[in-house]
Amino acid sequence: QVQPVEFGGGLVQPGGSLRLSCAASRGIFRITDMGWYRQAPGKQREFVATITVSGTTSYADSVKGRFTISGDAAKSTVYLQMNSLKPEDTAVYYCNQKSPGYDFWGQGTQVTVSS
């Protein structure tokens, strides 16, 4: 089964930083994009950031200027550097691996921003 794997979640104080990583599932599917989505308790899953294989990035307005998505092709890994974290950033963060006609999701990693 194709499933990326997330690492790096945890507890951090407001204003702090955290870096998430996602190891893409290596297989026969051509990867077009990798991205991060999040889901807070009682809310729907929302877009956070994406990066294409060519390096083009996109961000949700709520995280622009604070989060940075990047990739390491040699390691088949994408990262999400989160700075100036706010309590409203608290959510389960999911890695998304996109191929033509398919979306593959990781199991998620919990990020909690609290004092």
mmCIF file of C-alpha atoms in Angstrom:
data_model
loop_
_atom_site.group_PDB
_atom_site.id
_atom_site.type_symbol
_atom_site.label_atom_id
_atom_site.label_comp_id
_atom_site.label_asym_id
_atom_site.label_seq_id
_atom_site.Cartn_x
_atom_site.Cartn_y
_atom_site.Cartn_z
ATOM 1 C CA GLN A 1 0.000 0.000 0.000
ATOM 2 C CA VAL A 2 1.296 3.454 -0.882
ATOM 3 C CA GLN A 3 1.527 5.593 2.226
ATOM 4 C CA PRO A 4 3.934 8.394 3.125
ATOM 5 C CA VAL A 5 5.198 8.557 6.708
ATOM 6 C CA GLU A 6 5.321 11.701 8.864
ATOM 7 C CA PHE A 7 7.770 12.485 11.644
ATOM 8 C CA GLY A 8 8.446 15.411 13.957
ATOM 9 C CA GLY A 9 5.189 16.232 15.676
ATOM 10 C CA GLY A 10 5.130 17.208 19.310
ATOM 11 C CA LEU A 11 4.381 19.833 21.925
ATOM 12 C CA VAL A 12 5.734 23.345 21.504
ATOM 13 C CA GLN A 13 5.107 26.680 23.207
ATOM 14 C CA PRO A 14 3.496 29.601 21.368
ATOM 15 C CA GLY A 15 6.106 31.424 19.317
ATOM 16 C CA GLY A 16 8.245 28.331 19.088
ATOM 17 C CA SER A 17 9.329 26.290 16.097
ATOM 18 C CA LEU A 18 8.958 22.741 14.914
ATOM 19 C CA ARG A 19 9.994 20.864 11.790
ATOM 20 C CA LEU A 20 7.980 18.062 10.292
ATOM 21 C CA SER A 21 9.295 15.578 7.777
ATOM 22 C CA CYS A 22 7.560 13.195 5.420
ATOM 23 C CA ALA A 23 9.171 10.245 3.708
ATOM 24 C CA ALA A 24 7.453 9.541 0.410
ATOM 25 C CA SER A 25 6.462 6.015 -0.459
ATOM 26 C CA ARG A 26 8.775 4.755 -3.149
ATOM 27 C CA GLY A 27 6.924 2.909 -5.857
ATOM 28 C CA ILE A 28 5.868 2.908 -9.472
ATOM 29 C CA PHE A 29 3.590 5.952 -9.191
ATOM 30 C CA ARG A 30 4.912 9.209 -10.566
ATOM 31 C CA ILE A 31 4.886 11.856 -7.852
ATOM 32 C CA THR A 32 3.721 15.262 -9.017
ATOM 33 C CA ASP A 33 3.288 17.045 -5.693
ATOM 34 C CA MET A 34 3.902 16.621 -2.002
ATOM 35 C CA GLY A 35 2.012 18.586 0.571
ATOM 36 C CA TRP A 36 0.894 19.142 4.111
ATOM 37 C CA TYR A 37 -2.657 19.340 5.392
ATOM 38 C CA ARG A 38 -3.959 19.621 8.916
ATOM 39 C CA GLN A 39 -7.084 18.834 10.857
ATOM 40 C CA ALA A 40 -7.939 20.391 14.196
ATOM 41 C CA PRO A 41 -10.423 18.766 16.595
ATOM 42 C CA GLY A 42 -13.973 19.270 15.364
ATOM 43 C CA LYS A 43 -12.845 20.862 12.117
ATOM 44 C CA GLN A 44 -12.392 19.735 8.541
ATOM 45 C CA ARG A 45 -9.011 18.944 7.073
ATOM 46 C CA GLU A 46 -7.451 22.022 5.504
ATOM 47 C CA PHE A 47 -4.650 22.791 3.107
ATOM 48 C CA VAL A 48 -1.372 24.035 4.575
ATOM 49 C CA ALA A 49 1.324 23.897 1.902
ATOM 50 C CA THR A 50 2.416 22.016 -1.203
ATOM 51 C CA ILE A 51 5.549 21.672 -3.275
ATOM 52 C CA THR A 52 5.848 20.332 -6.805
ATOM 53 C CA VAL A 53 8.666 18.164 -8.113
ATOM 54 C CA SER A 54 10.034 21.277 -9.815
ATOM 55 C CA GLY A 55 10.132 23.142 -6.509
ATOM 56 C CA THR A 56 7.119 25.412 -6.873
ATOM 57 C CA THR A 57 5.507 26.058 -3.502
ATOM 58 C CA SER A 58 2.079 27.162 -2.347
ATOM 59 C CA TYR A 59 0.851 28.148 1.098
ATOM 60 C CA ALA A 60 -2.392 28.742 2.882
ATOM 61 C CA ASP A 61 -2.865 32.385 3.838
ATOM 62 C CA SER A 62 -2.926 31.436 7.498
ATOM 63 C CA VAL A 63 0.664 30.161 7.428
ATOM 64 C CA LYS A 64 2.342 32.447 4.888
ATOM 65 C CA GLY A 65 5.489 33.999 6.287
ATOM 66 C CA ARG A 66 5.642 31.490 9.121
ATOM 67 C CA PHE A 67 5.835 28.061 7.487
ATOM 68 C CA THR A 68 8.252 26.871 4.822
ATOM 69 C CA ILE A 69 7.909 23.696 2.783
ATOM 70 C CA SER A 70 10.980 22.190 1.174
ATOM 71 C CA GLY A 71 12.166 18.935 -0.291
ATOM 72 C CA ASP A 72 15.203 16.699 -0.462
ATOM 73 C CA ALA A 73 15.005 14.631 -3.628
ATOM 74 C CA ALA A 74 17.955 12.451 -2.644
ATOM 75 C CA LYS A 75 16.104 11.359 0.485
ATOM 76 C CA SER A 76 12.634 11.339 -1.110
ATOM 77 C CA THR A 77 11.567 13.544 1.766
ATOM 78 C CA VAL A 78 9.631 16.781 2.198
ATOM 79 C CA TYR A 79 9.794 19.061 5.202
ATOM 80 C CA LEU A 80 7.596 21.642 6.834
ATOM 81 C CA GLN A 81 9.464 24.184 8.923
ATOM 82 C CA MET A 82 6.988 25.857 11.246
ATOM 83 C CA ASN A 83 7.993 29.072 12.983
ATOM 84 C CA SER A 84 6.121 31.535 15.181
ATOM 85 C CA LEU A 85 3.656 28.831 16.064
ATOM 86 C CA LYS A 86 0.266 29.820 17.402
ATOM 87 C CA PRO A 87 -2.262 27.854 19.462
ATOM 88 C CA GLU A 88 -4.533 27.781 16.408
ATOM 89 C CA ASP A 89 -1.857 25.770 14.594
ATOM 90 C CA THR A 90 -2.672 22.857 16.883
ATOM 91 C CA ALA A 91 -3.827 19.973 14.720
ATOM 92 C CA VAL A 92 -2.952 16.608 13.309
ATOM 93 C CA TYR A 93 -0.716 17.242 10.325
ATOM 94 C CA TYR A 94 -0.984 14.906 7.365
ATOM 95 C CA CYS A 95 1.467 14.384 4.543
ATOM 96 C CA ASN A 96 -0.042 14.123 1.076
ATOM 97 C CA GLN A 97 1.662 12.363 -1.806
ATOM 98 C CA LYS A 98 0.022 13.141 -5.124
ATOM 99 C CA SER A 99 0.243 11.198 -8.365
ATOM 100 C CA PRO A 100 -1.884 11.548 -11.511
ATOM 101 C CA GLY A 101 -5.366 10.475 -10.465
ATOM 102 C CA TYR A 102 -4.320 9.485 -6.958
ATOM 103 C CA ASP A 103 -3.815 10.962 -3.509
ATOM 104 C CA PHE A 104 -1.903 9.057 -0.861
ATOM 105 C CA TRP A 105 -2.068 10.068 2.787
ATOM 106 C CA GLY A 106 0.105 9.488 5.792
ATOM 107 C CA GLN A 107 -1.331 8.543 9.175
ATOM 108 C CA GLY A 108 -0.683 11.997 10.584
ATOM 109 C CA THR A 109 1.445 13.484 13.335
ATOM 110 C CA GLN A 110 0.107 15.551 16.235
ATOM 111 C CA VAL A 111 1.292 19.128 16.677
ATOM 112 C CA THR A 112 0.205 20.861 19.862
ATOM 113 C CA VAL A 113 0.979 24.520 20.519
ATOM 114 C CA SER A 114 0.340 25.351 24.150
ATOM 115 C CA SER A 115 1.899 26.942 27.214
#
